[in-house]
GROMACS .gro file of C-alpha atoms in nm:
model
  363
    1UNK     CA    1   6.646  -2.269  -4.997
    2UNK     CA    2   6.414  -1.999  -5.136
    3UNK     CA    3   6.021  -2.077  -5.068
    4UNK     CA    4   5.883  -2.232  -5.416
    5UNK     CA    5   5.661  -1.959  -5.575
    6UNK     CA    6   5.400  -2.252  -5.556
    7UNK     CA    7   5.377  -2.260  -5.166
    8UNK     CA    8   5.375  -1.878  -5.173
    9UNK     CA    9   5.022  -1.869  -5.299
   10UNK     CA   10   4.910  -2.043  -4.986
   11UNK     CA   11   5.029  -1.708  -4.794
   12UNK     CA   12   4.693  -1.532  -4.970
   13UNK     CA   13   4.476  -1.779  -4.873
   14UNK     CA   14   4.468  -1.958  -5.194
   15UNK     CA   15   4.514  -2.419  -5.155
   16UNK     CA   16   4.709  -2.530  -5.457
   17UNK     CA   17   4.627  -2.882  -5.547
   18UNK     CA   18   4.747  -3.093  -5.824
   19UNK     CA   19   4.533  -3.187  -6.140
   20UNK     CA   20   4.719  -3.523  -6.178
   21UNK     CA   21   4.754  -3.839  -6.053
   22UNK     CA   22   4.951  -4.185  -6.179
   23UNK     CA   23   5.072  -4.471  -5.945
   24UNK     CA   24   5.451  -4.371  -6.056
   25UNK     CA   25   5.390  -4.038  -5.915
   26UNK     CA   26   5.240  -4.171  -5.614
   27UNK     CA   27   5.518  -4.431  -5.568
   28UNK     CA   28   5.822  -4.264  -5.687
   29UNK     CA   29   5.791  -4.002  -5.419
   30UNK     CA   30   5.734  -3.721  -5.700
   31UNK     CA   31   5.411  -3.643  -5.509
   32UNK     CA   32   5.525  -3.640  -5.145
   33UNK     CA   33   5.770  -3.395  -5.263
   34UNK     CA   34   5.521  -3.175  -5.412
   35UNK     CA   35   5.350  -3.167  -5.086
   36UNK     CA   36   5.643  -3.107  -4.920
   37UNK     CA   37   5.863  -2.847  -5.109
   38UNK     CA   38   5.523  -2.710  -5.348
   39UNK     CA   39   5.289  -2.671  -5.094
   40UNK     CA   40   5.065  -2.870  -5.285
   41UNK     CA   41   4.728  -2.935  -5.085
   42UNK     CA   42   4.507  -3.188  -5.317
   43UNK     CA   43   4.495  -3.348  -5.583
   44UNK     CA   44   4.224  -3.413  -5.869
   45UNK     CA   45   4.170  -3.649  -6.109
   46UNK     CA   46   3.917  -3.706  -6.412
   47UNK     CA   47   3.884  -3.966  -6.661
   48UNK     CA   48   4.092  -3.809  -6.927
   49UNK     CA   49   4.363  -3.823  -6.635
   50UNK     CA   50   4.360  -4.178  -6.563
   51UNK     CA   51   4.330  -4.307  -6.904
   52UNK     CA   52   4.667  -4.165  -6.963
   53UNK     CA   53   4.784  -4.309  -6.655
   54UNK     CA   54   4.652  -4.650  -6.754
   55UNK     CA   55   4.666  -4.681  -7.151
   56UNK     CA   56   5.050  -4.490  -7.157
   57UNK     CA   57   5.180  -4.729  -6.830
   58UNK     CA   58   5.300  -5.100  -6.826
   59UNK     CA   59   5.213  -5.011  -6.430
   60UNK     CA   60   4.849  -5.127  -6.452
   61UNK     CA   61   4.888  -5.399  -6.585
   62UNK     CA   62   4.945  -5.714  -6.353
   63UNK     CA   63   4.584  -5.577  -6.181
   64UNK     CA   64   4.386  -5.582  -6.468
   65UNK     CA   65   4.490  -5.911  -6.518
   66UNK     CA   66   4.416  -6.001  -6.181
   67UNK     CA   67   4.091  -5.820  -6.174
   68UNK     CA   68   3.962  -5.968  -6.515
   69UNK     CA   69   3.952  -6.316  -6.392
   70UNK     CA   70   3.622  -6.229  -6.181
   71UNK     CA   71   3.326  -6.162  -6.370
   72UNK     CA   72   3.376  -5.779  -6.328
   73UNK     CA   73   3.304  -5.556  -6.644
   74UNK     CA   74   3.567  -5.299  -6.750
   75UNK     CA   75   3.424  -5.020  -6.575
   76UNK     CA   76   3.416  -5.231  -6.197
   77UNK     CA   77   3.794  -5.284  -6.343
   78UNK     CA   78   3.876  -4.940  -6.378
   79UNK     CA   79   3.741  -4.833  -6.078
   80UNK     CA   80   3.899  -5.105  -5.882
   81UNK     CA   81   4.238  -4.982  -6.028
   82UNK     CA   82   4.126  -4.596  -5.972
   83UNK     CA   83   4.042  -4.666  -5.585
   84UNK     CA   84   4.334  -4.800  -5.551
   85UNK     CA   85   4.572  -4.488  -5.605
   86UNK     CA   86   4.322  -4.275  -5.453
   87UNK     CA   87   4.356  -4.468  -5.103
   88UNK     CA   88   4.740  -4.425  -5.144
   89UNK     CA   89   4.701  -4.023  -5.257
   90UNK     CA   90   4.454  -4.007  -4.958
   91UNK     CA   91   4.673  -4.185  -4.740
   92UNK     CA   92   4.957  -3.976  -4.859
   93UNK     CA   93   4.783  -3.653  -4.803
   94UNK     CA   94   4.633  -3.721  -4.466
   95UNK     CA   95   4.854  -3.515  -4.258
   96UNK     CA   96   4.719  -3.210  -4.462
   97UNK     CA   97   4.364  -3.293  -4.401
   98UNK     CA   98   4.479  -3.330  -4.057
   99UNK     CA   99   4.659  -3.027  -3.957
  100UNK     CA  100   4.573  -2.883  -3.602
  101UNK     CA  101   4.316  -2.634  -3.637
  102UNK     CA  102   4.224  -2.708  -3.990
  103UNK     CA  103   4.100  -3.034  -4.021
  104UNK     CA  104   3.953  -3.068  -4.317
  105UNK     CA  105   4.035  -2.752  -4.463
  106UNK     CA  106   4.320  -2.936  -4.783
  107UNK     CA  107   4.442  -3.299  -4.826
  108UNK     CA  108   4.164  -3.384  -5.068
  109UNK     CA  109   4.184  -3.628  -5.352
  110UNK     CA  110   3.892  -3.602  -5.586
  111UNK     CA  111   3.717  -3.943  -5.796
  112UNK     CA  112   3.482  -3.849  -6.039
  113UNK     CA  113   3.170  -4.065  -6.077
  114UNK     CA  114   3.152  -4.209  -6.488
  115UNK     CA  115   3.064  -3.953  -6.707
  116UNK     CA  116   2.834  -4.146  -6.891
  117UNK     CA  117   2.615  -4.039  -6.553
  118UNK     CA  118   2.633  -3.686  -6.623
  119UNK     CA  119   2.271  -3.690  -6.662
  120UNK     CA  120   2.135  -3.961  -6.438
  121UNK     CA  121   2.084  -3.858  -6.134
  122UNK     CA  122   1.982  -4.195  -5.979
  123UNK     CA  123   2.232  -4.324  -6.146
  124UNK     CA  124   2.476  -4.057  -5.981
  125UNK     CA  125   2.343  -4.076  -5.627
  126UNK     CA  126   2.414  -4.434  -5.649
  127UNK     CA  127   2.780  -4.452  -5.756
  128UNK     CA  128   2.886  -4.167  -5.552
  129UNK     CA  129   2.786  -4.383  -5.239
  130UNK     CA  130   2.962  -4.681  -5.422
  131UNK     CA  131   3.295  -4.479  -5.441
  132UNK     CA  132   3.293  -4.312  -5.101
  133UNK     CA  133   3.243  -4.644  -4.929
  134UNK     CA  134   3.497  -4.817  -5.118
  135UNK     CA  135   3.769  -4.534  -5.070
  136UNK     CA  136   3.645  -4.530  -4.713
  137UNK     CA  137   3.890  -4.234  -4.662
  138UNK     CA  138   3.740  -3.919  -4.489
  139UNK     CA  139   3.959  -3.665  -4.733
  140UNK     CA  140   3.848  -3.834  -5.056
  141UNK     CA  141   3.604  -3.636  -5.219
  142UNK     CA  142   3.385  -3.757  -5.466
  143UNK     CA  143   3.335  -3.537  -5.816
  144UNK     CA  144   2.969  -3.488  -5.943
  145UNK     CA  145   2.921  -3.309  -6.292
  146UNK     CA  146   2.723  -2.967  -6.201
  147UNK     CA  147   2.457  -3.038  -6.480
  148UNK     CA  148   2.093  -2.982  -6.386
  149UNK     CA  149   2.054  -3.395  -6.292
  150UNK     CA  150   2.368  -3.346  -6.068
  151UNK     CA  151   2.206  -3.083  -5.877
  152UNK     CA  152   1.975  -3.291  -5.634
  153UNK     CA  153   2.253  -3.592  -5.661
  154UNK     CA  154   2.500  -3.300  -5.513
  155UNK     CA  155   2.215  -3.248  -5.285
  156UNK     CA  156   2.130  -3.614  -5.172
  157UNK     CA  157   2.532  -3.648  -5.113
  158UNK     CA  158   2.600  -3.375  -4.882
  159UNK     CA  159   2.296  -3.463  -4.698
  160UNK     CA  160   2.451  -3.814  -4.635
  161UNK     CA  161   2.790  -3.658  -4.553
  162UNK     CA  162   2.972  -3.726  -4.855
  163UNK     CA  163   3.249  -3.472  -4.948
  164UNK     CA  164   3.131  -3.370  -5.337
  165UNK     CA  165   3.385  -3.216  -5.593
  166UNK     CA  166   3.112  -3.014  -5.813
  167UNK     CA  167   3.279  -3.028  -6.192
  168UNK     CA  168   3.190  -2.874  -6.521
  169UNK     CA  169   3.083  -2.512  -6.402
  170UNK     CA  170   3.033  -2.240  -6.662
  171UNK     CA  171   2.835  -2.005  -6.602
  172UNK     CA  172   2.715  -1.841  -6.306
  173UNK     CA  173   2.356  -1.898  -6.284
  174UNK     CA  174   2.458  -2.296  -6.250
  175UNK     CA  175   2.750  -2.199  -5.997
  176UNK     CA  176   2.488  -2.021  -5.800
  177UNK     CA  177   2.240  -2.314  -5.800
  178UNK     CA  178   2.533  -2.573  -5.662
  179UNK     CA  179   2.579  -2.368  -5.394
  180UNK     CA  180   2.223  -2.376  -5.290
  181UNK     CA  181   2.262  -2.777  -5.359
  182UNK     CA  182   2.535  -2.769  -5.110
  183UNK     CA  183   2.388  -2.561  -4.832
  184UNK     CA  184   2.028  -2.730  -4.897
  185UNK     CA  185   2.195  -3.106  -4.821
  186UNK     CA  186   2.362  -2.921  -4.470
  187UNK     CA  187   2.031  -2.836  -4.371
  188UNK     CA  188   1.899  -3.167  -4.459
  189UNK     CA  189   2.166  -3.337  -4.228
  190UNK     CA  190   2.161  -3.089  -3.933
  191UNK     CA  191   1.779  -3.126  -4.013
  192UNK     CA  192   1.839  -3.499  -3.917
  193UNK     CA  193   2.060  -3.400  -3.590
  194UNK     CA  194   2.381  -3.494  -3.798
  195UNK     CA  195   2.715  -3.293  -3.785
  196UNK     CA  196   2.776  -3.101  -4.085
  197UNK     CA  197   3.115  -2.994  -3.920
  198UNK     CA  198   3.311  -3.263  -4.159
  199UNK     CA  199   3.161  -3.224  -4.461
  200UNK     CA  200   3.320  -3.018  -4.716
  201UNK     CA  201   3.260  -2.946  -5.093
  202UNK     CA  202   3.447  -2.752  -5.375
  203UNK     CA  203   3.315  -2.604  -5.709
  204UNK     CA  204   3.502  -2.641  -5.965
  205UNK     CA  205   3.467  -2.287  -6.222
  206UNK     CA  206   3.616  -2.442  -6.569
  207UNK     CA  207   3.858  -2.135  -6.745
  208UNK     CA  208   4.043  -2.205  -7.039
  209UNK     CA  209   3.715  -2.380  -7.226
  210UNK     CA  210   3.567  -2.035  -7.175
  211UNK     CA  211   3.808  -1.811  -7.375
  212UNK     CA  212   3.839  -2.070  -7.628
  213UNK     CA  213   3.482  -2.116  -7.765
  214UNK     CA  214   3.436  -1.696  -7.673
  215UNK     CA  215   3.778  -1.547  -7.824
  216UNK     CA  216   3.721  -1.649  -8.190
  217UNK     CA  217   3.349  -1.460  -8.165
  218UNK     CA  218   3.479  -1.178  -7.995
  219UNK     CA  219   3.734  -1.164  -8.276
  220UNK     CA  220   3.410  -1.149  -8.522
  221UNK     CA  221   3.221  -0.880  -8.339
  222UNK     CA  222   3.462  -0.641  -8.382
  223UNK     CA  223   3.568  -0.654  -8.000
  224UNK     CA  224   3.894  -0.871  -8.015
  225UNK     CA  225   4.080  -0.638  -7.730
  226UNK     CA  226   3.883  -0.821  -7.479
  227UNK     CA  227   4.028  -1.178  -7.591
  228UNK     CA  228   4.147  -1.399  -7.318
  229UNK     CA  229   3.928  -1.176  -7.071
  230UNK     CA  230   3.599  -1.362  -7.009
  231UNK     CA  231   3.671  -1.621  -6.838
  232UNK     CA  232   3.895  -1.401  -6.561
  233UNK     CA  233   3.555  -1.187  -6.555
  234UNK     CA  234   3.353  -1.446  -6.486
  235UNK     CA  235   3.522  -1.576  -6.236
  236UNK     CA  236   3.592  -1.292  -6.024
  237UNK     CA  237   3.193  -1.208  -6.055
  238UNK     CA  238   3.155  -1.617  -5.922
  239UNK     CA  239   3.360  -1.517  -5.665
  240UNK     CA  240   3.093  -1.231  -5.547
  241UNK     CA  241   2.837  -1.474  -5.572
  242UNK     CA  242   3.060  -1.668  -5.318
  243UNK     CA  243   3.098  -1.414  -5.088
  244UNK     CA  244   2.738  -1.332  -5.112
  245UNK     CA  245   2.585  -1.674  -5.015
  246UNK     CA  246   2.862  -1.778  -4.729
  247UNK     CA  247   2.824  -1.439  -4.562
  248UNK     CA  248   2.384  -1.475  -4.557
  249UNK     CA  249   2.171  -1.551  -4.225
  250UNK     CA  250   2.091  -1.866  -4.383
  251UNK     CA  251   2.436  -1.971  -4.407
  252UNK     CA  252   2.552  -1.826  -4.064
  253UNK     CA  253   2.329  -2.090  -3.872
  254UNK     CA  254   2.496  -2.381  -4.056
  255UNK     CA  255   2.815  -2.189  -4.016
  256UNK     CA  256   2.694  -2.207  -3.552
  257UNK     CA  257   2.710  -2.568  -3.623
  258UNK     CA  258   3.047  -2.621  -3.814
  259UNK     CA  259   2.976  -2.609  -4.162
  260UNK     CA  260   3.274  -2.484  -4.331
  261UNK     CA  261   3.192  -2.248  -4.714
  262UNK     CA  262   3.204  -2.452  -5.053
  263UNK     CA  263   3.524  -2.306  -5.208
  264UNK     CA  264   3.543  -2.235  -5.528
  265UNK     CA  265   3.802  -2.413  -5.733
  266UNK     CA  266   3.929  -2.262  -6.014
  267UNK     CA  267   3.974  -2.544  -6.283
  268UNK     CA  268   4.095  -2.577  -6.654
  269UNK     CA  269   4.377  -2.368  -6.579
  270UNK     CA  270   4.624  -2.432  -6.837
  271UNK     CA  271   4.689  -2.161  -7.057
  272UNK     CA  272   4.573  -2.311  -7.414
  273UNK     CA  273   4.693  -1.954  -7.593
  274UNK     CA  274   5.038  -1.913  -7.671
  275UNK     CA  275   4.969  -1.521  -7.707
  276UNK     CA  276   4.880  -1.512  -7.372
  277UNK     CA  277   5.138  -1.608  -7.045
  278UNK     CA  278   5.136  -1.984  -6.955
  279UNK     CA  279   5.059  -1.887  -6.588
  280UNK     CA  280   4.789  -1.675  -6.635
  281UNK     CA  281   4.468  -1.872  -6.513
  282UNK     CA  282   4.685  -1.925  -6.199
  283UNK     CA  283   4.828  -1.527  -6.156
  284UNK     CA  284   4.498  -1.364  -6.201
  285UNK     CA  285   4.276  -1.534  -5.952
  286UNK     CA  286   4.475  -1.595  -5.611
  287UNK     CA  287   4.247  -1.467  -5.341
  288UNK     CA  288   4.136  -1.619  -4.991
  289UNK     CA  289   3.945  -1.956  -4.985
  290UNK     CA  290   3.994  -2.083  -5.287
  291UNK     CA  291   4.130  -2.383  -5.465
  292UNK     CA  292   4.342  -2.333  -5.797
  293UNK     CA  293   4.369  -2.688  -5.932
  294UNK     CA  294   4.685  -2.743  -6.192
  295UNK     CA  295   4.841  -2.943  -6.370
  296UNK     CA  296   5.210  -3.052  -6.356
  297UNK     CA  297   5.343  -2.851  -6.635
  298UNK     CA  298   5.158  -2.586  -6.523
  299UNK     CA  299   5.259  -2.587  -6.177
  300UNK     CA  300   5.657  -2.615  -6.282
  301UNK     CA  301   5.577  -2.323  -6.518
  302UNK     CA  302   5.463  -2.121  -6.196
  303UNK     CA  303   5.740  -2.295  -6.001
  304UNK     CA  304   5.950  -2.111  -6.243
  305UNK     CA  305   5.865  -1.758  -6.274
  306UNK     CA  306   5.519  -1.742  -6.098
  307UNK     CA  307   5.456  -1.380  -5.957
  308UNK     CA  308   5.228  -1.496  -5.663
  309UNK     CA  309   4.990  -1.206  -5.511
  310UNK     CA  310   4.649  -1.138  -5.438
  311UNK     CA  311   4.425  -1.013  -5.728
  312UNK     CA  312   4.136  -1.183  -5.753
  313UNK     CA  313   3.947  -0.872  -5.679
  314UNK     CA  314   4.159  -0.637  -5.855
  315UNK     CA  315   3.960  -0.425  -6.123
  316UNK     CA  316   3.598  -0.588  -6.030
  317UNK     CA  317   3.433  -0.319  -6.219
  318UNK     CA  318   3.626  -0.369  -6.532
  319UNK     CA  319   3.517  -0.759  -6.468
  320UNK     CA  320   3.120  -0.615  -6.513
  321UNK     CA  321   3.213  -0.403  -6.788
  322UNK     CA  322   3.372  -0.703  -6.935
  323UNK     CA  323   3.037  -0.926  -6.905
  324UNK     CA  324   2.813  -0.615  -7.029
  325UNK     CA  325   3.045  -0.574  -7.346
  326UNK     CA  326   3.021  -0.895  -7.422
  327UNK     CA  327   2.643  -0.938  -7.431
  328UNK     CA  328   2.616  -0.601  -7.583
  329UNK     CA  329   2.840  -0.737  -7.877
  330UNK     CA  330   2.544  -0.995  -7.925
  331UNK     CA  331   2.730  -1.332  -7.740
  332UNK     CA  332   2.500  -1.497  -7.557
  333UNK     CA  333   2.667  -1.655  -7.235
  334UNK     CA  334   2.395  -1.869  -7.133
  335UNK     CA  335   2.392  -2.043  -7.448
  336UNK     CA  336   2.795  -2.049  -7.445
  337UNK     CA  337   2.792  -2.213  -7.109
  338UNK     CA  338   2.529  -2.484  -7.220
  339UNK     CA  339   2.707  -2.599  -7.516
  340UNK     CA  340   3.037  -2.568  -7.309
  341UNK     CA  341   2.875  -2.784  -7.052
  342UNK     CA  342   2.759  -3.067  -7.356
  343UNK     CA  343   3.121  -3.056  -7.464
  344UNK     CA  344   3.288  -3.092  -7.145
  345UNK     CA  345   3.087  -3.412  -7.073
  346UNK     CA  346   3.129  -3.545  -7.422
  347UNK     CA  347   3.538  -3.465  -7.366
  348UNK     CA  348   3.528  -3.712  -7.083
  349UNK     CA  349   3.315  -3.910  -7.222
  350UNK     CA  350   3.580  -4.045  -7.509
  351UNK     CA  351   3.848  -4.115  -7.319
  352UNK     CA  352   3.666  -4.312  -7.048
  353UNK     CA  353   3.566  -4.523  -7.324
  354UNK     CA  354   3.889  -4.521  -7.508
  355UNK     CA  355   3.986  -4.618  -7.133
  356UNK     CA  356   3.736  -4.925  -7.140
  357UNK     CA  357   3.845  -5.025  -7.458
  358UNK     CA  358   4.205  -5.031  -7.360
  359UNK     CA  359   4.158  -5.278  -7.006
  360UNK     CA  360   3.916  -5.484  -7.241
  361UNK     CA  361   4.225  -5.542  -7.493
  362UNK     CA  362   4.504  -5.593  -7.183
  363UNK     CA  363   4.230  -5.830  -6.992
   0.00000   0.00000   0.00000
């Protein structure tokens, strides 16, 4: 049998994980499969995710039931139900994490914290530690929002070993400043005389949100050929950043003690466009340690007629030129990325409560 175009990626250095999870793809075998034939390396989850899983399923059911007669509120509920898959997606994807001479390299399952803590970072700090303890797995990893009160909660985590998944990145001032969050909590720990060997952290660059809100204006200022072309840009210039920091002095004396980099993850990737190809977040930014994290139609899309090669730094000038045009044109990024940022939180803010709502009326 042919190698999937999927598990091809993997051959330039790229981890493919999945940006889905239910408990009938867990328990149905769907998943192990994926690992197995797709090359699949992770998988992520968010709150729009699960309230799918949860409101669309009769699967859930029987444990909210179960869980309701305690005096737990609706979010304990949910994330009683949530740790629950997680343990059996960790527990599934354990012999990833595990492989000789990469441990800890893939077989990650990401659990955000609630969104309504985007912007409390007490708050944050607290229910990260709730999460990790109660998945008790070491390849869970636990997703922090990368606003400006996640920062020193992404800090505070590392520097108690926790593996962080930093979500909702825009812009590349804030992608810079999570990195320094990440390596600033290493040298907390090894500070301390703890390893930093098994701690690892992705961020997660959100795409498709970019050319969305950016397209339409381009269209206005007269500069429409560049549609589709600014989030690409800014993510092969993140990228630089990337290389930049992990290769630094600073970085190379964690790097004596174990630390592995903070890969970037390239998130959002489904093409929302029909102009453009449905593969396109995925084709234009394989390159060597990174994540690409996709959903399931996107992934059979590539499956399909992916053309897997290496190009995330093909035409990095024409990336530059890309960001110069488009602040010459009178966009301002920086305020593009904060409102992005406000929406993102606010888009998983609804269906986490929609998701309340729904185990209040099944309790």
């Amino acid at each position: 049998m042919a190698t999937s175009k999927v598990k091809q990626i993997h051959d330039f250095g790229q981890s493919i994980w999945l940006d889905f999870i239910d408990r009938k793809v867990i328990a149905s075998g769907e998943l192990k499969k994926l690992v197995e034939e797709d090359g699949v390396r992770g998988v992520t989850s968010n709150p729009a995710i699960f309230e799918k899983a949860i409101s669309s399923s009769s699967d859930y059911n029987a444990d909210i039931a179960e869980l309701a007669k305690s005096d737990k509120t609706n979010e304990e509920i949910f994330f009683g139900l949530a740790v629950a898959d997680i343990k059996l997606a960790c527990d599934l994807l354990w012999p990833v994490y595990n492989e000789e001479d990469v441990v800890g390299a893939d077989g990650y399952v990401s659990l955000e914290v609630s969104p309504f803590l985007a912007l409390d970072t007490q708050g944050t700090i607290s229910q990260a530690r709730q999460l990790w303890d109660a998945v008790d797995k070491d390849n869970v990893m636990i997703k922090i929002p990368g606003t400006e009160p996640g920062l020193p909660a992404i800090q505070t985590a590392i520097s108690e070993g926790i593996n962080i998944n930093v979500t909702l990145l825009f812009g590349l001032d804030r992608y810079e400043a999570v990195t320094e969050a990440y390596i600033s909590g290493l040298e907390q720990r090894a500070a301390q005389g703890l390893p930093v060997n098994h701690v690892s952290s992705v961020a997660s660059f959100f795409l498709s949100r970019i050319d969305i809100l950016v397209d339409p204006m381009l269209d206005e200022k007269g500069v429409g050929e560049m549609k589709g072309e600014v989030a690409i840009a800014s993510a092969k210039l993140a990228y630089q950043i990337y290389k930049r920091v992990f290769s630094s002095d600073r970085w190379k004396k964690l790097e004596e003690k174990g630390a592995v980099p903070q890969r970037l993850l390239w998130a959002s990737t489904s093409n929302k466009n029909p102009a453009f190809k449905d593969t396109r977040y995925v084709e234009a930014l394989i390159g060597p340690n990174t994540v690409n994290t996709i959903p399931l139609e996107t992934l059979e899309a590539y499956r399909d007629h992916g053309d897997p090669a290496s190009r995330l730094e093909d035409d990095l000038e024409a990336a530059t030129q890309t960001m110069e045009k488009v602040r010459e044109a009178g966009i301002d990024m920086d305020a593009i990325t904060k409102q992005l940022e406000e929406e993102g939180i606010e888009k998983f803010n609804k269906p986490f409560q929609k998701l309340l709502d729904a185990i209040e009326q099944q309790k």
